[in-house]
Amino acid sequence: MAARRRIKEEESSRYEPPTDIPKDAVLFKFNQFEYNMRTAVFLVPTLAILLLYGGKTTLATVIGGSIICYMLDFLGYQEPTFIAVWVTIAAMAVTLFISSIHLFLVTTFNITLIYNMLIASGSLGIWASLQFSFMQRQQPRLVLVFERMLFCITPCSPTVIITWAIIGVNGMSAAPYVLLAVMTAAYFLFVLPVRSSFRMPRKDRPKTITPSMTDLDETVLGRYETAVQTLAYLLLPVMFKIAIHHAHLIASRDDVADILLLVSIPLGVVVSNSPQGSMWWCGMSNNQISWTRRVIQSVIFLIVVGSVEIRVIFHSLNQYIKLAPPWNFIAVTVAVYLFAFIVLAHFAGYLESAGAMILLSIMAVGVAVSGCLALGMPWFAMPVAALGGFFWVRFYYKRHLQDYLSFVVASGIIISMFVVKTFFFLDFEFHPLPMSLKHVCMVLIVVIVVSLLIPGFVAVSKNQLLNGLLLILHAVGVTVLELQLHCQFKGIYPSFLVLFSSAVGAWLAEHLFQDKRISCLAAWAMGSLYLGKMGLVMHPTPLALPAGICLAFTVTPIYIGILYLRNSVVEGEKKVSLVASPFGKMSKTFAILHISTIAAALFFLRHSLLEAMVKATIHARPSEAFLIGTCLCLLPVLCAGLATHHFPSSPKLRKGFAACFCLGAVLMAIEPDMSKLGFASTMAARRRRTWPAWCLVAAAASSVCFLSDAARRSPMTRSLLAGISGGMAGLYFGGTFMPKSYVLYILIASSSLLASVFVASIASSSGRGKGMQGPLFMQVVFTVFVALLPSSFILQPYMLKAVRSSHRVEALELHRVGLLALYAALSTLIAFFIRLKGSQGGAEHGKSSRHDVALRQRGVQSRVQAMEDNDWLASLGNIAAILAFVLCMWLNLGYMNGNPASVFVLAPLLLLLSQDNGLFRSLSDKQRYFPVVAVSLTFLVCSAVFELLLRGFLEKHHWIHRSKSIRMELTSTIAVAKNLAMLALTIPGHFMFAGFLWNFRHSRDFYWVILLPLNALPVILADLQAVRLLGALGVAAGVLQLFLSYRIRKFGLQFV
């Protein structure tokens, strides 16, 4: 079978689509969604932001829904899993909307933010829907629509959410540039044309993305969507700037430079990526696109350089420019533009031509002399600066170390003169360190000179060990210097410079390794040092630096082999095995050791870097359980590379990571007291009972273990884990919401245990099994479960004697409400899983017998046999559904003073009824709506009769308590007779509609024409709400019947 399946897969992979098909036809291919990684880059941070904003309610909703979806997917229920995903998304959207109501009090414009939150939630559901394979078989066009919708929505609403979060943390000072950065990332990931994951490329179309394409090239986004997204990217950043600063839009040259930058940078990004198809929607040819790109790039280059000169140099460094206007502007402009031309010529390859050395020497000397003039350096410094530029050009072409040393000496002289002239006269002492500003300046000079020396040595030397040691020492020096500058000079050395230097250092480590200048070990150490100092951004204290470096050194070995070795697996004609390479694919033993190391690092660093990160984002005063839960959630995130690259075919590793994440999320949501385990505890956690919280943690852990392979293979293990999970959840429910009574706690836990064992046994029951899969065991479990309800009611008054007499009645009522609610929920769960089991069996038999008559007959026979075997299971499901409905109505009417309209909310529980050999022998799927309508109508009629005829008699004889809600109009005989007459007018119409739902025989329209006005009278004249509801339902039923009659008549005329 495996060989046959492999041959079929090879044949399907060699399939070539025909060419003689209509041009507008869509060639669909069955495939996985190929852009999960780029989608996760935007949607995972968006989900984290929404969870942080929504609080514990949203977090609990998402965690509970995710666990339910995972369990349904584990049990093989694809359609219910799909429905559960969207129900979870809808519940998450509702919680976000409720959490955002206070924003309307600030301004009504916040509705746009809430709208983007809801749209971002919908994009999460669309992303999850693309992972279901059955959608490709049943709704292929919907899959294509979902893919296009995801690429259309993700650059919009998630961009708004991420920008809003960043601005909320850092302020509005650089808000337009934050929006520009986020939109640029979205543009590269989603707007640039990419092939659809589910469309077959045509044989006559190019296989790669070209600058000019058509809508036939199977791209995800069409011409219109790409044009709209591109125009939004070009216009929104500058419009955001105008909206914020419209009062002083061009008040200074900085504002003009900001506008020019926000206009030119997006335009430059778009035209620069035209070879990747960024301008295909314009409809121009390749030559026109190339000519347009060169012209616009030249203009944008001049604009961007000039705007950066004004916005950065004259804004932030103006105090260091000593020349008087306009000479300061001339000198800085000459230096900046000459330097920009040098960089542009280098990357464009113009410096390789003959005679370029003379031109480059002139430009380098011009940059050095103009810079010295702008800084106000003395006249004798000009020749030194000119020599430095000249020797740098010689080194650029000759690669002689003496030329580079001469350049470093000249640069060191100029830098020393500038530092001494600018900072040495200041008298400033560092409080924690015994050093003055002069000492810091000397250290700064040494670091800069060493930083200048290292590139020359690395460029000339071929010794990887020496180069690696020099770069590591340099990284240590930069790290220590940034620690002092960022922590001591708050505001002078901002966070973005720390992030920028870290990104540049990590990029240099990878680039030098690929260029074979340093070894892989040196690249790992250098990159880890630069990445580790990013912890200063989250927690600017000296303790954050060693914590961040320690965490970086433990995590990065997973990803060094993925990032650094991707281009180094081939050396000449000899292939290098990644397993044998340093930091290549890990063995299982080393992977387990590495996971343990990362877990230990997170655990020991939880009070330094991790706690600061939690306080800044999630929790103002995190408890010990919250921090440990955060560690457990971060562990699979940091070790994701093991599951994706090192062990991609290991389901045990993925399930272990999922279990770790779920357990951490439960600890974060519950926050149990951990003082008895030797950890610190808060006063709030000490005041409440701790054992119920630990019971819920144990229930979650058992639920995760229930999804393991051992539980799947062994029914005994599955039932045991399900029982533990249900029992612990019952203990948590009793200990948290019920009065104190340990015997009743045990009864509640037993009920939950039996329900969980029954549900776990349903998934593997075959109707003829034995033991825990057999009918006898499951019937006994269900019987004991139902019998515990009256037993608990009988024992309640005796078990609550410990409660004070003044609170005993209230405690008894509270316990009964909780018990009824628990049994209603458990009965609904049992009925739902039984109904799901029956529908899944019917669907499987239907799929297996769709095309052949003989197979269809055998399928019908097997289905009938399965129904006979599982007839007892259907009966138990019907009992559970009826019990759930009765208990919900009892709760609503007996304890919550609900009105009759509540039956419309609770009656859909009867949709869980199914056909059996007992009372519901004649009930089929075609008639599933009859019980809902019949029970609703019967309840409303009985409620009206009770209010009109029985309530007064029973209250008069003191058999029931007198109700204060009775209307005064019903006390007279005329009012009672009027309402009874109105009730009688509604009965014929409902009788006819119920008959239609049972046998689907259409009645004559003449009857409904007569009955519609009669059903409208109770809506107008009746006093009781139940009678008015019956009248309204009669009108709705009549309109529905007439509409169906019209549709049937119109459909029949098509064949006449």
CSV table of N, CA and C in Angstrom, one decimal, residues 431-521:
chain,number,residue,atom,x,y,z
A,431,HIS,N,28.2,58.5,39.2
A,431,HIS,CA,28.0,58.2,40.6
A,431,HIS,C,28.4,56.7,41.0
A,432,PRO,N,27.9,55.7,40.3
A,432,PRO,CA,28.2,54.3,40.7
A,432,PRO,C,29.7,53.9,40.4
A,433,LEU,N,30.4,54.6,39.5
A,433,LEU,CA,31.7,54.3,39.1
A,433,LEU,C,32.7,55.4,39.5
A,434,PRO,N,33.9,55.0,40.0
A,434,PRO,CA,34.9,56.0,40.3
A,434,PRO,C,35.6,56.6,39.1
A,435,MET,N,34.9,57.2,38.2
A,435,MET,CA,35.5,57.7,37.0
A,435,MET,C,34.7,59.0,36.5
A,436,SER,N,35.5,59.9,35.9
A,436,SER,CA,34.9,61.1,35.4
A,436,SER,C,34.6,61.0,33.9
A,437,LEU,N,34.1,62.1,33.4
A,437,LEU,CA,33.8,62.1,31.9
A,437,LEU,C,35.1,62.1,31.1
A,438,LYS,N,36.2,62.6,31.6
A,438,LYS,CA,37.4,62.5,30.9
A,438,LYS,C,37.9,61.0,30.7
A,439,HIS,N,37.7,60.2,31.7
A,439,HIS,CA,38.0,58.8,31.6
A,439,HIS,C,37.1,58.1,30.6
A,440,VAL,N,35.8,58.5,30.6
A,440,VAL,CA,34.9,57.9,29.6
A,440,VAL,C,35.3,58.3,28.2
A,441,CYS,N,35.8,59.5,28.0
A,441,CYS,CA,36.2,60.0,26.7
A,441,CYS,C,37.4,59.2,26.2
A,442,MET,N,38.3,59.0,27.1
A,442,MET,CA,39.5,58.2,26.7
A,442,MET,C,39.2,56.8,26.3
A,443,VAL,N,38.3,56.1,27.1
A,443,VAL,CA,37.8,54.8,26.8
A,443,VAL,C,37.1,54.8,25.4
A,444,LEU,N,36.3,55.9,25.2
A,444,LEU,CA,35.6,56.0,23.9
A,444,LEU,C,36.6,56.1,22.8
A,445,ILE,N,37.6,56.9,22.9
A,445,ILE,CA,38.6,57.0,21.9
A,445,ILE,C,39.3,55.7,21.6
A,446,VAL,N,39.6,54.9,22.6
A,446,VAL,CA,40.3,53.6,22.4
A,446,VAL,C,39.3,52.7,21.7
A,447,VAL,N,38.1,52.7,22.1
A,447,VAL,CA,37.1,51.8,21.5
A,447,VAL,C,36.9,52.1,20.0
A,448,ILE,N,36.8,53.4,19.7
A,448,ILE,CA,36.7,53.8,18.3
A,448,ILE,C,37.9,53.4,17.5
A,449,VAL,N,39.1,53.7,18.0
A,449,VAL,CA,40.3,53.4,17.3
A,449,VAL,C,40.4,51.9,17.0
A,450,VAL,N,40.1,51.1,18.1
A,450,VAL,CA,40.1,49.6,17.9
A,450,VAL,C,39.1,49.2,16.9
A,451,SER,N,37.9,49.8,17.0
A,451,SER,CA,36.9,49.5,16.0
A,451,SER,C,37.3,49.8,14.6
A,452,LEU,N,38.1,50.8,14.4
A,452,LEU,CA,38.6,51.1,13.1
A,452,LEU,C,39.7,50.2,12.6
A,453,LEU,N,40.5,49.7,13.6
A,453,LEU,CA,41.6,48.8,13.3
A,453,LEU,C,41.1,47.4,12.8
A,454,ILE,N,40.0,46.9,13.5
A,454,ILE,CA,39.5,45.6,13.2
A,454,ILE,C,39.1,45.3,11.8
A,455,PRO,N,38.3,46.2,11.1
A,455,PRO,CA,38.0,45.9,9.7
A,455,PRO,C,39.1,45.7,8.8
A,456,GLY,N,40.2,46.4,9.0
A,456,GLY,CA,41.4,46.3,8.1
A,456,GLY,C,42.1,45.0,8.4
A,457,PHE,N,42.2,44.6,9.7
A,457,PHE,CA,42.9,43.3,10.0
A,457,PHE,C,42.1,42.2,9.4
A,458,VAL,N,40.7,42.2,9.6
A,458,VAL,CA,39.9,41.1,9.1
A,458,VAL,C,39.9,41.1,7.6
A,459,ALA,N,40.0,42.2,6.9
A,459,ALA,CA,40.0,42.2,5.4
A,459,ALA,C,41.3,41.7,4.9
A,460,VAL,N,42.4,41.9,5.6
A,460,VAL,CA,43.7,41.4,5.1
A,460,VAL,C,44.1,40.0,5.6
A,461,SER,N,43.7,39.7,6.8
A,461,SER,CA,44.2,38.5,7.4
A,461,SER,C,43.3,37.3,6.9
A,462,LYS,N,43.9,36.2,6.8
A,462,LYS,CA,43.2,35.0,6.4
A,462,LYS,C,43.1,34.0,7.6
A,463,ASN,N,43.6,34.4,8.8
A,463,ASN,CA,43.5,33.6,10.0
A,463,ASN,C,42.2,33.8,10.6
A,464,GLN,N,41.3,32.7,10.6
A,464,GLN,CA,40.0,32.8,11.1
A,464,GLN,C,40.0,32.9,12.6
A,465,LEU,N,41.0,32.2,13.3
A,465,LEU,CA,41.1,32.3,14.7
A,465,LEU,C,41.4,33.7,15.2
A,466,LEU,N,42.4,34.3,14.6
A,466,LEU,CA,42.7,35.7,15.0
A,466,LEU,C,41.6,36.7,14.8
A,467,ASN,N,41.0,36.6,13.6
A,467,ASN,CA,39.9,37.5,13.3
A,467,ASN,C,38.7,37.3,14.2
A,468,GLY,N,38.5,36.0,14.6
A,468,GLY,CA,37.4,35.8,15.5
A,468,GLY,C,37.6,36.3,16.9
A,469,LEU,N,38.8,36.2,17.4
A,469,LEU,CA,39.2,36.7,18.7
A,469,LEU,C,39.1,38.2,18.7
A,470,LEU,N,39.6,38.9,17.7
A,470,LEU,CA,39.5,40.3,17.6
A,470,LEU,C,38.1,40.8,17.6
A,471,LEU,N,37.2,40.2,16.8
A,471,LEU,CA,35.8,40.6,16.7
A,471,LEU,C,35.1,40.3,18.0
A,472,ILE,N,35.4,39.2,18.7
A,472,ILE,CA,34.7,39.0,19.9
A,472,ILE,C,35.1,40.0,21.0
A,473,LEU,N,36.4,40.3,21.0
A,473,LEU,CA,36.9,41.4,22.0
A,473,LEU,C,36.2,42.7,21.7
A,474,HIS,N,36.1,43.0,20.4
A,474,HIS,CA,35.4,44.2,20.0
A,474,HIS,C,34.0,44.2,20.4
A,475,ALA,N,33.3,43.1,20.2
A,475,ALA,CA,31.9,43.0,20.6
A,475,ALA,C,31.7,43.2,22.1
A,476,VAL,N,32.7,42.6,22.9
A,476,VAL,CA,32.6,42.8,24.4
A,476,VAL,C,32.8,44.3,24.7
A,477,GLY,N,33.8,44.9,24.1
A,477,GLY,CA,34.0,46.4,24.4
A,477,GLY,C,32.7,47.2,24.0
A,478,VAL,N,32.1,46.9,22.9
A,478,VAL,CA,30.9,47.7,22.5
A,478,VAL,C,29.8,47.4,23.5
A,479,THR,N,29.7,46.2,23.9
A,479,THR,CA,28.6,45.8,24.9
A,479,THR,C,28.8,46.6,26.2
A,480,VAL,N,30.0,46.6,26.7
A,480,VAL,CA,30.2,47.3,28.0
A,480,VAL,C,30.0,48.8,27.8
A,481,LEU,N,30.5,49.3,26.7
A,481,LEU,CA,30.3,50.8,26.5
A,481,LEU,C,28.8,51.1,26.4
A,482,GLU,N,28.1,50.3,25.6
A,482,GLU,CA,26.7,50.6,25.5
A,482,GLU,C,25.9,50.4,26.8
A,483,LEU,N,26.4,49.5,27.7
A,483,LEU,CA,25.8,49.3,29.0
A,483,LEU,C,25.9,50.6,29.8
A,484,GLN,N,27.1,51.2,29.8
A,484,GLN,CA,27.3,52.5,30.6
A,484,GLN,C,26.5,53.7,29.9
A,485,LEU,N,26.6,53.8,28.6
A,485,LEU,CA,25.9,54.9,28.0
A,485,LEU,C,24.4,54.8,28.0
A,486,HIS,N,23.9,53.6,27.8
A,486,HIS,CA,22.4,53.5,27.8
A,486,HIS,C,21.8,53.6,29.2
A,487,CYS,N,22.5,53.0,30.2
A,487,CYS,CA,22.0,53.0,31.6
A,487,CYS,C,22.3,54.3,32.3
A,488,GLN,N,23.4,55.0,32.0
A,488,GLN,CA,23.7,56.2,32.7
A,488,GLN,C,23.2,57.4,32.0
A,489,PHE,N,23.3,57.5,30.7
A,489,PHE,CA,22.9,58.6,29.9
A,489,PHE,C,21.5,58.3,29.3
A,490,LYS,N,20.5,58.3,30.2
A,490,LYS,CA,19.2,58.0,29.7
A,490,LYS,C,18.7,59.2,28.8
A,491,GLY,N,18.3,58.8,27.6
A,491,GLY,CA,17.8,59.9,26.6
A,491,GLY,C,18.9,60.3,25.7
A,492,ILE,N,20.2,60.2,26.1
A,492,ILE,CA,21.3,60.6,25.3
A,492,ILE,C,21.7,59.4,24.3
A,493,TYR,N,21.7,58.2,24.8
A,493,TYR,CA,21.9,57.1,24.0
A,493,TYR,C,20.6,56.2,24.0
A,494,PRO,N,19.8,56.5,23.0
A,494,PRO,CA,18.4,55.9,23.1
A,494,PRO,C,18.4,54.4,22.7
A,495,SER,N,17.2,53.8,22.9
A,495,SER,CA,17.1,52.4,22.7
A,495,SER,C,17.3,51.9,21.2
A,496,PHE,N,16.9,52.8,20.3
A,496,PHE,CA,17.0,52.4,18.9
A,496,PHE,C,18.4,52.2,18.4
A,497,LEU,N,19.4,53.0,19.1
A,497,LEU,CA,20.8,52.8,18.8
A,497,LEU,C,21.3,51.4,19.2
A,498,VAL,N,20.8,51.0,20.4
A,498,VAL,CA,21.1,49.7,20.9
A,498,VAL,C,20.6,48.6,19.9
A,499,LEU,N,19.4,48.7,19.5
A,499,LEU,CA,18.8,47.8,18.6
A,499,LEU,C,19.6,47.8,17.2
A,500,PHE,N,19.9,49.0,16.8
A,500,PHE,CA,20.6,49.1,15.5
A,500,PHE,C,22.0,48.5,15.5
A,501,SER,N,22.7,48.8,16.6
A,501,SER,CA,24.1,48.2,16.7
A,501,SER,C,24.0,46.7,16.8
A,502,SER,N,23.0,46.2,17.5
A,502,SER,CA,22.8,44.7,17.7
A,502,SER,C,22.5,44.1,16.3
A,503,ALA,N,21.6,44.7,15.5
A,503,ALA,CA,21.3,44.1,14.2
A,503,ALA,C,22.5,44.1,13.3
A,504,VAL,N,23.2,45.2,13.3
A,504,VAL,CA,24.4,45.3,12.5
A,504,VAL,C,25.5,44.3,12.9
A,505,GLY,N,25.7,44.2,14.2
A,505,GLY,CA,26.7,43.2,14.7
A,505,GLY,C,26.3,41.8,14.3
A,506,ALA,N,25.0,41.4,14.5
A,506,ALA,CA,24.6,40.0,14.1
A,506,ALA,C,24.7,39.8,12.6
A,507,TRP,N,24.4,40.8,11.8
A,507,TRP,CA,24.5,40.7,10.3
A,507,TRP,C,26.0,40.6,10.0
A,508,LEU,N,26.9,41.3,10.6
A,508,LEU,CA,28.3,41.2,10.3
A,508,LEU,C,28.8,39.8,10.6
A,509,ALA,N,28.4,39.2,11.7
A,509,ALA,CA,28.8,37.9,12.1
A,509,ALA,C,28.4,36.9,11.0
A,510,GLU,N,27.2,36.9,10.5
A,510,GLU,CA,26.8,36.0,9.5
A,510,GLU,C,27.5,36.3,8.2
A,511,HIS,N,27.7,37.6,7.8
A,511,HIS,CA,28.4,37.9,6.6
A,511,HIS,C,29.8,37.5,6.6
A,512,LEU,N,30.5,37.7,7.7
A,512,LEU,CA,31.9,37.3,7.7
A,512,LEU,C,32.1,35.8,7.7
A,513,PHE,N,31.2,35.1,8.3
A,513,PHE,CA,31.3,33.7,8.3
A,513,PHE,C,31.0,33.2,6.8
A,514,GLN,N,30.0,33.7,6.2
A,514,GLN,CA,29.8,33.3,4.8
A,514,GLN,C,31.0,33.7,3.9
A,515,ASP,N,31.7,34.7,4.2
A,515,ASP,CA,32.9,35.1,3.5
A,515,ASP,C,34.2,34.4,3.9
A,516,LYS,N,34.0,33.4,4.9
A,516,LYS,CA,35.1,32.6,5.4
A,516,LYS,C,36.2,33.5,6.1
A,517,ARG,N,35.8,34.5,6.7
A,517,ARG,CA,36.7,35.4,7.4
A,517,ARG,C,36.9,34.9,8.9
A,518,ILE,N,35.8,34.3,9.4
A,518,ILE,CA,35.8,33.8,10.8
A,518,ILE,C,35.2,32.4,10.8
A,519,SER,N,35.4,31.7,11.9
A,519,SER,CA,34.9,30.4,12.0
A,519,SER,C,33.4,30.4,12.5
A,520,CYS,N,32.8,29.3,12.4
A,520,CYS,CA,31.4,29.2,12.9
A,520,CYS,C,31.3,29.5,14.4
A,521,LEU,N,32.2,29.0,15.1
A,521,LEU,CA,32.2,29.2,16.6
A,521,LEU,C,32.4,30.7,16.9
